Amino acid sequence: MSGQQCCDNPPTLAPVSGAGHVEELGGLNSYVTGSPDSNLAVLLISDIFGYEAPNLRKLADKVADDGYYVVVPDFFHGDPFAPENTERPVFVWLKDHGQDKGFEEVKPIIEALKSKGVSKIGAAGFCWGAKVVVQLGIYEHIQAAVLLHPSFVSVDEIKVVKAPIAVLGAEIDQMSPPALVKQFEEILDSRPEVDGFVKIFPGVSHGWTVRYDTEDAVAVKYAEEAHKDMLAWFTKHLKFDHICRRMRREAVWPHRIYISCLSAACLCRFDTLI
């Protein structure tokens, strides 16, 4: 994961950006946004530039507007990668900030969310964060996973992931080239017990979903398309599944009803009286 693309287009960090605020959750400072009363939560796990990136916080606010309580933890403890520090290149920085450490540190956050009444949790990981998210999906700590331009995610991990997983890849990506992303797709296609979705965005580079130029209309368009796909995945596996379970408990219709989402990709069916 120490490739140059992980370091391209570094954001200008802004500690006070976003509509939310920073608080400690599960032992880590985190940017939180959205209603704390929501029983649906989404974790956004950053790339190497950390939780103060303005585009990432803007995305967190967008996800919150869709009805989720959103948490963006500071896994780097105030020490995001600083490309201007030539004495500490990324492969050295990574020795202090391994994804295995991130996986352990996210568990108390999940428990803290559950203690607040959260019943379903989704997680999206960007570059560095994708490895943490796939581990959460393997051990079923979350109910939906999204990997965006992932780094260091392996074929073996995709073979054993249990949570529904979407992979959004870039055509120009040294860390997860299209050939590898297509391998992910083939594996998921062979595993009908795990819902999977794979998409490769043409003409974009690693990091395009959060490290785009807000003045570049084309870059914004492709970033927003990926954001829309991410939200659709969470709708399908967090919000929609939640509604289905509630309707099964409460529905009293004497006739058959069909509800569809994601352009009929998901079909929930209720028959007679429940």
PDB file of N, CA and C in Angstrom, residues 113-187:
ATOM      1  N   LEU A 113     -21.602   2.285  19.930  1.00  0.00           N
ATOM      2  CA  LEU A 113     -22.796   2.556  19.123  1.00  0.00           C
ATOM      3  C   LEU A 113     -23.950   1.641  19.533  1.00  0.00           C
ATOM      4  N   LYS A 114     -23.641   0.381  19.758  1.00  0.00           N
ATOM      5  CA  LYS A 114     -24.686  -0.552  20.177  1.00  0.00           C
ATOM      6  C   LYS A 114     -25.263  -0.149  21.532  1.00  0.00           C
ATOM      7  N   SER A 115     -24.409   0.367  22.416  1.00  0.00           N
ATOM      8  CA  SER A 115     -24.894   0.786  23.737  1.00  0.00           C
ATOM      9  C   SER A 115     -25.815   2.000  23.643  1.00  0.00           C
ATOM     10  N   LYS A 116     -25.729   2.734  22.538  1.00  0.00           N
ATOM     11  CA  LYS A 116     -26.607   3.879  22.306  1.00  0.00           C
ATOM     12  C   LYS A 116     -27.920   3.474  21.649  1.00  0.00           C
ATOM     13  N   GLY A 117     -28.080   2.190  21.357  1.00  0.00           N
ATOM     14  CA  GLY A 117     -29.315   1.714  20.749  1.00  0.00           C
ATOM     15  C   GLY A 117     -29.231   1.480  19.257  1.00  0.00           C
ATOM     16  N   VAL A 118     -28.034   1.592  18.682  1.00  0.00           N
ATOM     17  CA  VAL A 118     -27.881   1.337  17.251  1.00  0.00           C
ATOM     18  C   VAL A 118     -28.045  -0.161  16.990  1.00  0.00           C
ATOM     19  N   SER A 119     -28.889  -0.503  16.027  1.00  0.00           N
ATOM     20  CA  SER A 119     -29.182  -1.909  15.751  1.00  0.00           C
ATOM     21  C   SER A 119     -28.494  -2.424  14.491  1.00  0.00           C
ATOM     22  N   LYS A 120     -28.150  -1.531  13.556  1.00  0.00           N
ATOM     23  CA  LYS A 120     -27.470  -1.962  12.334  1.00  0.00           C
ATOM     24  C   LYS A 120     -26.375  -0.955  12.004  1.00  0.00           C
ATOM     25  N   ILE A 121     -25.238  -1.480  11.569  1.00  0.00           N
ATOM     26  CA  ILE A 121     -24.073  -0.637  11.285  1.00  0.00           C
ATOM     27  C   ILE A 121     -23.510  -0.998   9.921  1.00  0.00           C
ATOM     28  N   GLY A 122     -23.274   0.017   9.134  1.00  0.00           N
ATOM     29  CA  GLY A 122     -22.553  -0.146   7.881  1.00  0.00           C
ATOM     30  C   GLY A 122     -21.212   0.554   7.990  1.00  0.00           C
ATOM     31  N   ALA A 123     -20.274   0.177   7.126  1.00  0.00           N
ATOM     32  CA  ALA A 123     -18.958   0.814   7.142  1.00  0.00           C
ATOM     33  C   ALA A 123     -18.443   0.951   5.724  1.00  0.00           C
ATOM     34  N   ALA A 124     -17.855   2.105   5.449  1.00  0.00           N
ATOM     35  CA  ALA A 124     -17.210   2.354   4.162  1.00  0.00           C
ATOM     36  C   ALA A 124     -15.756   2.701   4.424  1.00  0.00           C
ATOM     37  N   GLY A 125     -14.863   2.081   3.670  1.00  0.00           N
ATOM     38  CA  GLY A 125     -13.440   2.327   3.844  1.00  0.00           C
ATOM     39  C   GLY A 125     -12.810   2.842   2.568  1.00  0.00           C
ATOM     40  N   PHE A 126     -11.973   3.851   2.719  1.00  0.00           N
ATOM     41  CA  PHE A 126     -11.327   4.507   1.594  1.00  0.00           C
ATOM     42  C   PHE A 126      -9.828   4.209   1.647  1.00  0.00           C
ATOM     43  N   CYS A 127      -9.294   3.565   0.614  1.00  0.00           N
ATOM     44  CA  CYS A 127      -7.866   3.262   0.548  1.00  0.00           C
ATOM     45  C   CYS A 127      -7.438   2.511   1.824  1.00  0.00           C
ATOM     46  N   TRP A 128      -6.700   3.136   2.713  1.00  0.00           N
ATOM     47  CA  TRP A 128      -6.255   2.509   3.963  1.00  0.00           C
ATOM     48  C   TRP A 128      -7.435   1.897   4.708  1.00  0.00           C
ATOM     49  N   GLY A 129      -8.545   2.612   4.763  1.00  0.00           N
ATOM     50  CA  GLY A 129      -9.689   2.169   5.552  1.00  0.00           C
ATOM     51  C   GLY A 129     -10.392   0.950   5.019  1.00  0.00           C
ATOM     52  N   ALA A 130     -10.210   0.636   3.725  1.00  0.00           N
ATOM     53  CA  ALA A 130     -10.924  -0.499   3.143  1.00  0.00           C
ATOM     54  C   ALA A 130     -10.500  -1.816   3.784  1.00  0.00           C
ATOM     55  N   LYS A 131      -9.224  -1.927   4.116  1.00  0.00           N
ATOM     56  CA  LYS A 131      -8.731  -3.162   4.755  1.00  0.00           C
ATOM     57  C   LYS A 131      -9.400  -3.364   6.110  1.00  0.00           C
ATOM     58  N   VAL A 132      -9.595  -2.298   6.849  1.00  0.00           N
ATOM     59  CA  VAL A 132     -10.277  -2.385   8.138  1.00  0.00           C
ATOM     60  C   VAL A 132     -11.726  -2.827   7.937  1.00  0.00           C
ATOM     61  N   VAL A 133     -12.372  -2.259   6.920  1.00  0.00           N
ATOM     62  CA  VAL A 133     -13.784  -2.577   6.672  1.00  0.00           C
ATOM     63  C   VAL A 133     -13.958  -4.035   6.256  1.00  0.00           C
ATOM     64  N   VAL A 134     -13.084  -4.538   5.399  1.00  0.00           N
ATOM     65  CA  VAL A 134     -13.255  -5.926   4.978  1.00  0.00           C
ATOM     66  C   VAL A 134     -13.060  -6.868   6.159  1.00  0.00           C
ATOM     67  N   GLN A 135     -12.173  -6.521   7.100  1.00  0.00           N
ATOM     68  CA  GLN A 135     -12.015  -7.347   8.300  1.00  0.00           C
ATOM     69  C   GLN A 135     -13.280  -7.303   9.151  1.00  0.00           C
ATOM     70  N   LEU A 136     -13.901  -6.141   9.245  1.00  0.00           N
ATOM     71  CA  LEU A 136     -15.174  -6.048   9.970  1.00  0.00           C
ATOM     72  C   LEU A 136     -16.227  -6.938   9.314  1.00  0.00           C
ATOM     73  N   GLY A 137     -16.207  -6.985   7.990  1.00  0.00           N
ATOM     74  CA  GLY A 137     -17.166  -7.823   7.273  1.00  0.00           C
ATOM     75  C   GLY A 137     -16.887  -9.300   7.414  1.00  0.00           C
ATOM     76  N   ILE A 138     -15.635  -9.664   7.543  1.00  0.00           N
ATOM     77  CA  ILE A 138     -15.276 -11.075   7.732  1.00  0.00           C
ATOM     78  C   ILE A 138     -15.799 -11.583   9.068  1.00  0.00           C
ATOM     79  N   TYR A 139     -15.644 -10.762  10.107  1.00  0.00           N
ATOM     80  CA  TYR A 139     -16.038 -11.199  11.448  1.00  0.00           C
ATOM     81  C   TYR A 139     -17.442 -10.732  11.835  1.00  0.00           C
ATOM     82  N   GLU A 140     -18.182 -10.231  10.862  1.00  0.00           N
ATOM     83  CA  GLU A 140     -19.601  -9.879  11.011  1.00  0.00           C
ATOM     84  C   GLU A 140     -19.848  -8.861  12.128  1.00  0.00           C
ATOM     85  N   HIS A 141     -18.954  -7.911  12.242  1.00  0.00           N
ATOM     86  CA  HIS A 141     -19.181  -6.805  13.171  1.00  0.00           C
ATOM     87  C   HIS A 141     -20.103  -5.745  12.563  1.00  0.00           C
ATOM     88  N   ILE A 142     -20.312  -5.825  11.260  1.00  0.00           N
ATOM     89  CA  ILE A 142     -21.158  -4.858  10.550  1.00  0.00           C
ATOM     90  C   ILE A 142     -22.147  -5.622   9.676  1.00  0.00           C
ATOM     91  N   GLN A 143     -23.161  -4.894   9.206  1.00  0.00           N
ATOM     92  CA  GLN A 143     -24.192  -5.505   8.372  1.00  0.00           C
ATOM     93  C   GLN A 143     -24.071  -5.124   6.895  1.00  0.00           C
ATOM     94  N   ALA A 144     -23.179  -4.191   6.574  1.00  0.00           N
ATOM     95  CA  ALA A 144     -22.958  -3.810   5.177  1.00  0.00           C
ATOM     96  C   ALA A 144     -21.583  -3.174   5.064  1.00  0.00           C
ATOM     97  N   ALA A 145     -20.872  -3.512   3.989  1.00  0.00           N
ATOM     98  CA  ALA A 145     -19.511  -3.002   3.778  1.00  0.00           C
ATOM     99  C   ALA A 145     -19.400  -2.395   2.385  1.00  0.00           C
ATOM    100  N   VAL A 146     -18.659  -1.289   2.306  1.00  0.00           N
ATOM    101  CA  VAL A 146     -18.346  -0.686   1.010  1.00  0.00           C
ATOM    102  C   VAL A 146     -16.850  -0.378   0.994  1.00  0.00           C
ATOM    103  N   LEU A 147     -16.162  -0.843  -0.040  1.00  0.00           N
ATOM    104  CA  LEU A 147     -14.742  -0.563  -0.228  1.00  0.00           C
ATOM    105  C   LEU A 147     -14.595   0.386  -1.410  1.00  0.00           C
ATOM    106  N   LEU A 148     -13.955   1.521  -1.174  1.00  0.00           N
ATOM    107  CA  LEU A 148     -13.760   2.505  -2.227  1.00  0.00           C
ATOM    108  C   LEU A 148     -12.266   2.658  -2.491  1.00  0.00           C
ATOM    109  N   HIS A 149     -11.856   2.410  -3.749  1.00  0.00           N
ATOM    110  CA  HIS A 149     -10.446   2.350  -4.144  1.00  0.00           C
ATOM    111  C   HIS A 149      -9.596   1.724  -3.030  1.00  0.00           C
ATOM    112  N   PRO A 150      -9.855   0.425  -2.760  1.00  0.00           N
ATOM    113  CA  PRO A 150      -9.206  -0.231  -1.619  1.00  0.00           C
ATOM    114  C   PRO A 150      -7.711  -0.426  -1.835  1.00  0.00           C
ATOM    115  N   SER A 151      -6.990  -0.502  -0.725  1.00  0.00           N
ATOM    116  CA  SER A 151      -5.569  -0.819  -0.741  1.00  0.00           C
ATOM    117  C   SER A 151      -5.300  -2.015   0.162  1.00  0.00           C
ATOM    118  N   PHE A 152      -4.540  -2.940  -0.349  1.00  0.00           N
ATOM    119  CA  PHE A 152      -4.079  -4.108   0.399  1.00  0.00           C
ATOM    120  C   PHE A 152      -5.186  -5.082   0.775  1.00  0.00           C
ATOM    121  N   VAL A 153      -6.333  -5.004   0.106  1.00  0.00           N
ATOM    122  CA  VAL A 153      -7.376  -6.013   0.298  1.00  0.00           C
ATOM    123  C   VAL A 153      -7.039  -7.191  -0.607  1.00  0.00           C
ATOM    124  N   SER A 154      -7.097  -8.388  -0.054  1.00  0.00           N
ATOM    125  CA  SER A 154      -6.650  -9.562  -0.796  1.00  0.00           C
ATOM    126  C   SER A 154      -7.815 -10.399  -1.308  1.00  0.00           C
ATOM    127  N   VAL A 155      -7.504 -11.215  -2.297  1.00  0.00           N
ATOM    128  CA  VAL A 155      -8.469 -12.180  -2.811  1.00  0.00           C
ATOM    129  C   VAL A 155      -8.929 -13.106  -1.696  1.00  0.00           C
ATOM    130  N   ASP A 156      -8.016 -13.524  -0.836  1.00  0.00           N
ATOM    131  CA  ASP A 156      -8.372 -14.450   0.244  1.00  0.00           C
ATOM    132  C   ASP A 156      -9.394 -13.828   1.191  1.00  0.00           C
ATOM    133  N   GLU A 157      -9.308 -12.525   1.413  1.00  0.00           N
ATOM    134  CA  GLU A 157     -10.286 -11.869   2.276  1.00  0.00           C
ATOM    135  C   GLU A 157     -11.665 -11.841   1.628  1.00  0.00           C
ATOM    136  N   ILE A 158     -11.711 -11.572   0.344  1.00  0.00           N
ATOM    137  CA  ILE A 158     -13.002 -11.561  -0.360  1.00  0.00           C
ATOM    138  C   ILE A 158     -13.628 -12.957  -0.350  1.00  0.00           C
ATOM    139  N   LYS A 159     -12.793 -13.974  -0.334  1.00  0.00           N
ATOM    140  CA  LYS A 159     -13.313 -15.348  -0.314  1.00  0.00           C
ATOM    141  C   LYS A 159     -14.041 -15.682   0.975  1.00  0.00           C
ATOM    142  N   VAL A 160     -13.717 -14.976   2.069  1.00  0.00           N
ATOM    143  CA  VAL A 160     -14.293 -15.348   3.360  1.00  0.00           C
ATOM    144  C   VAL A 160     -15.150 -14.240   3.983  1.00  0.00           C
ATOM    145  N   VAL A 161     -15.286 -13.097   3.324  1.00  0.00           N
ATOM    146  CA  VAL A 161     -16.109 -12.038   3.887  1.00  0.00           C
ATOM    147  C   VAL A 161     -17.552 -12.521   3.987  1.00  0.00           C
ATOM    148  N   LYS A 162     -18.219 -12.135   5.049  1.00  0.00           N
ATOM    149  CA  LYS A 162     -19.586 -12.601   5.300  1.00  0.00           C
ATOM    150  C   LYS A 162     -20.627 -11.502   5.139  1.00  0.00           C
ATOM    151  N   ALA A 163     -20.268 -10.267   5.400  1.00  0.00           N
ATOM    152  CA  ALA A 163     -21.221  -9.166   5.269  1.00  0.00           C
ATOM    153  C   ALA A 163     -21.435  -8.826   3.801  1.00  0.00           C
ATOM    154  N   PRO A 164     -22.618  -8.360   3.431  1.00  0.00           N
ATOM    155  CA  PRO A 164     -22.825  -7.846   2.073  1.00  0.00           C
ATOM    156  C   PRO A 164     -21.778  -6.784   1.755  1.00  0.00           C
ATOM    157  N   ILE A 165     -21.165  -6.887   0.572  1.00  0.00           N
ATOM    158  CA  ILE A 165     -20.020  -6.029   0.288  1.00  0.00           C
ATOM    159  C   ILE A 165     -20.081  -5.460  -1.127  1.00  0.00           C
ATOM    160  N   ALA A 166     -19.833  -4.156  -1.229  1.00  0.00           N
ATOM    161  CA  ALA A 166     -19.722  -3.480  -2.513  1.00  0.00           C
ATOM    162  C   ALA A 166     -18.288  -2.992  -2.676  1.00  0.00           C
ATOM    163  N   VAL A 167     -17.751  -3.156  -3.877  1.00  0.00           N
ATOM    164  CA  VAL A 167     -16.393  -2.714  -4.180  1.00  0.00           C
ATOM    165  C   VAL A 167     -16.462  -1.716  -5.327  1.00  0.00           C
ATOM    166  N   LEU A 168     -16.017  -0.497  -5.073  1.00  0.00           N
ATOM    167  CA  LEU A 168     -16.013   0.545  -6.089  1.00  0.00           C
ATOM    168  C   LEU A 168     -14.565   0.856  -6.435  1.00  0.00           C
ATOM    169  N   GLY A 169     -14.156   0.474  -7.639  1.00  0.00           N
ATOM    170  CA  GLY A 169     -12.765   0.599  -8.039  1.00  0.00           C
ATOM    171  C   GLY A 169     -12.565   1.635  -9.127  1.00  0.00           C
ATOM    172  N   ALA A 170     -11.310   2.001  -9.335  1.00  0.00           N
ATOM    173  CA  ALA A 170     -10.943   2.990 -10.338  1.00  0.00           C
ATOM    174  C   ALA A 170     -10.244   2.305 -11.506  1.00  0.00           C
ATOM    175  N   GLU A 171     -10.444   2.837 -12.693  1.00  0.00           N
ATOM    176  CA  GLU A 171      -9.763   2.293 -13.866  1.00  0.00           C
ATOM    177  C   GLU A 171      -8.250   2.497 -13.775  1.00  0.00           C
ATOM    178  N   ILE A 172      -7.847   3.622 -13.179  1.00  0.00           N
ATOM    179  CA  ILE A 172      -6.419   3.943 -13.064  1.00  0.00           C
ATOM    180  C   ILE A 172      -6.020   3.783 -11.604  1.00  0.00           C
ATOM    181  N   ASP A 173      -5.587   2.583 -11.241  1.00  0.00           N
ATOM    182  CA  ASP A 173      -5.323   2.301  -9.830  1.00  0.00           C
ATOM    183  C   ASP A 173      -4.235   1.251  -9.712  1.00  0.00           C
ATOM    184  N   GLN A 174      -3.102   1.638  -9.175  1.00  0.00           N
ATOM    185  CA  GLN A 174      -2.003   0.700  -8.974  1.00  0.00           C
ATOM    186  C   GLN A 174      -2.218  -0.169  -7.745  1.00  0.00           C
ATOM    187  N   MET A 175      -2.986   0.332  -6.782  1.00  0.00           N
ATOM    188  CA  MET A 175      -3.180  -0.392  -5.527  1.00  0.00           C
ATOM    189  C   MET A 175      -4.189  -1.524  -5.677  1.00  0.00           C
ATOM    190  N   SER A 176      -5.281  -1.258  -6.370  1.00  0.00           N
ATOM    191  CA  SER A 176      -6.267  -2.289  -6.701  1.00  0.00           C
ATOM    192  C   SER A 176      -6.615  -2.126  -8.176  1.00  0.00           C
ATOM    193  N   PRO A 177      -5.759  -2.628  -9.059  1.00  0.00           N
ATOM    194  CA  PRO A 177      -6.005  -2.461 -10.489  1.00  0.00           C
ATOM    195  C   PRO A 177      -7.272  -3.187 -10.933  1.00  0.00           C
ATOM    196  N   PRO A 178      -7.833  -2.790 -12.063  1.00  0.00           N
ATOM    197  CA  PRO A 178      -9.077  -3.418 -12.530  1.00  0.00           C
ATOM    198  C   PRO A 178      -9.020  -4.938 -12.579  1.00  0.00           C
ATOM    199  N   ALA A 179      -7.871  -5.503 -12.937  1.00  0.00           N
ATOM    200  CA  ALA A 179      -7.772  -6.967 -12.993  1.00  0.00           C
ATOM    201  C   ALA A 179      -8.039  -7.591 -11.628  1.00  0.00           C
ATOM    202  N   LEU A 180      -7.536  -6.958 -10.558  1.00  0.00           N
ATOM    203  CA  LEU A 180      -7.773  -7.469  -9.212  1.00  0.00           C
ATOM    204  C   LEU A 180      -9.230  -7.272  -8.805  1.00  0.00           C
ATOM    205  N   VAL A 181      -9.781  -6.113  -9.115  1.00  0.00           N
ATOM    206  CA  VAL A 181     -11.180  -5.845  -8.776  1.00  0.00           C
ATOM    207  C   VAL A 181     -12.099  -6.838  -9.500  1.00  0.00           C
ATOM    208  N   LYS A 182     -11.759  -7.197 -10.725  1.00  0.00           N
ATOM    209  CA  LYS A 182     -12.555  -8.188 -11.451  1.00  0.00           C
ATOM    210  C   LYS A 182     -12.442  -9.562 -10.804  1.00  0.00           C
ATOM    211  N   GLN A 183     -11.280  -9.855 -10.235  1.00  0.00           N
ATOM    212  CA  GLN A 183     -11.154 -11.098  -9.468  1.00  0.00           C
ATOM    213  C   GLN A 183     -12.102 -11.079  -8.270  1.00  0.00           C
ATOM    214  N   PHE A 184     -12.169  -9.938  -7.596  1.00  0.00           N
ATOM    215  CA  PHE A 184     -13.125  -9.804  -6.483  1.00  0.00           C
ATOM    216  C   PHE A 184     -14.537 -10.119  -6.970  1.00  0.00           C
ATOM    217  N   GLU A 185     -14.874  -9.576  -8.137  1.00  0.00           N
ATOM    218  CA  GLU A 185     -16.224  -9.776  -8.684  1.00  0.00           C
ATOM    219  C   GLU A 185     -16.488 -11.244  -8.979  1.00  0.00           C
ATOM    220  N   GLU A 186     -15.524 -11.919  -9.573  1.00  0.00           N
ATOM    221  CA  GLU A 186     -15.692 -13.339  -9.893  1.00  0.00           C
ATOM    222  C   GLU A 186     -15.900 -14.159  -8.629  1.00  0.00           C
ATOM    223  N   ILE A 187     -15.148 -13.830  -7.590  1.00  0.00           N
ATOM    224  CA  ILE A 187     -15.288 -14.558  -6.330  1.00  0.00           C
ATOM    225  C   ILE A 187     -16.665 -14.334  -5.734  1.00  0.00           C
TER     226      ILE A 187
END
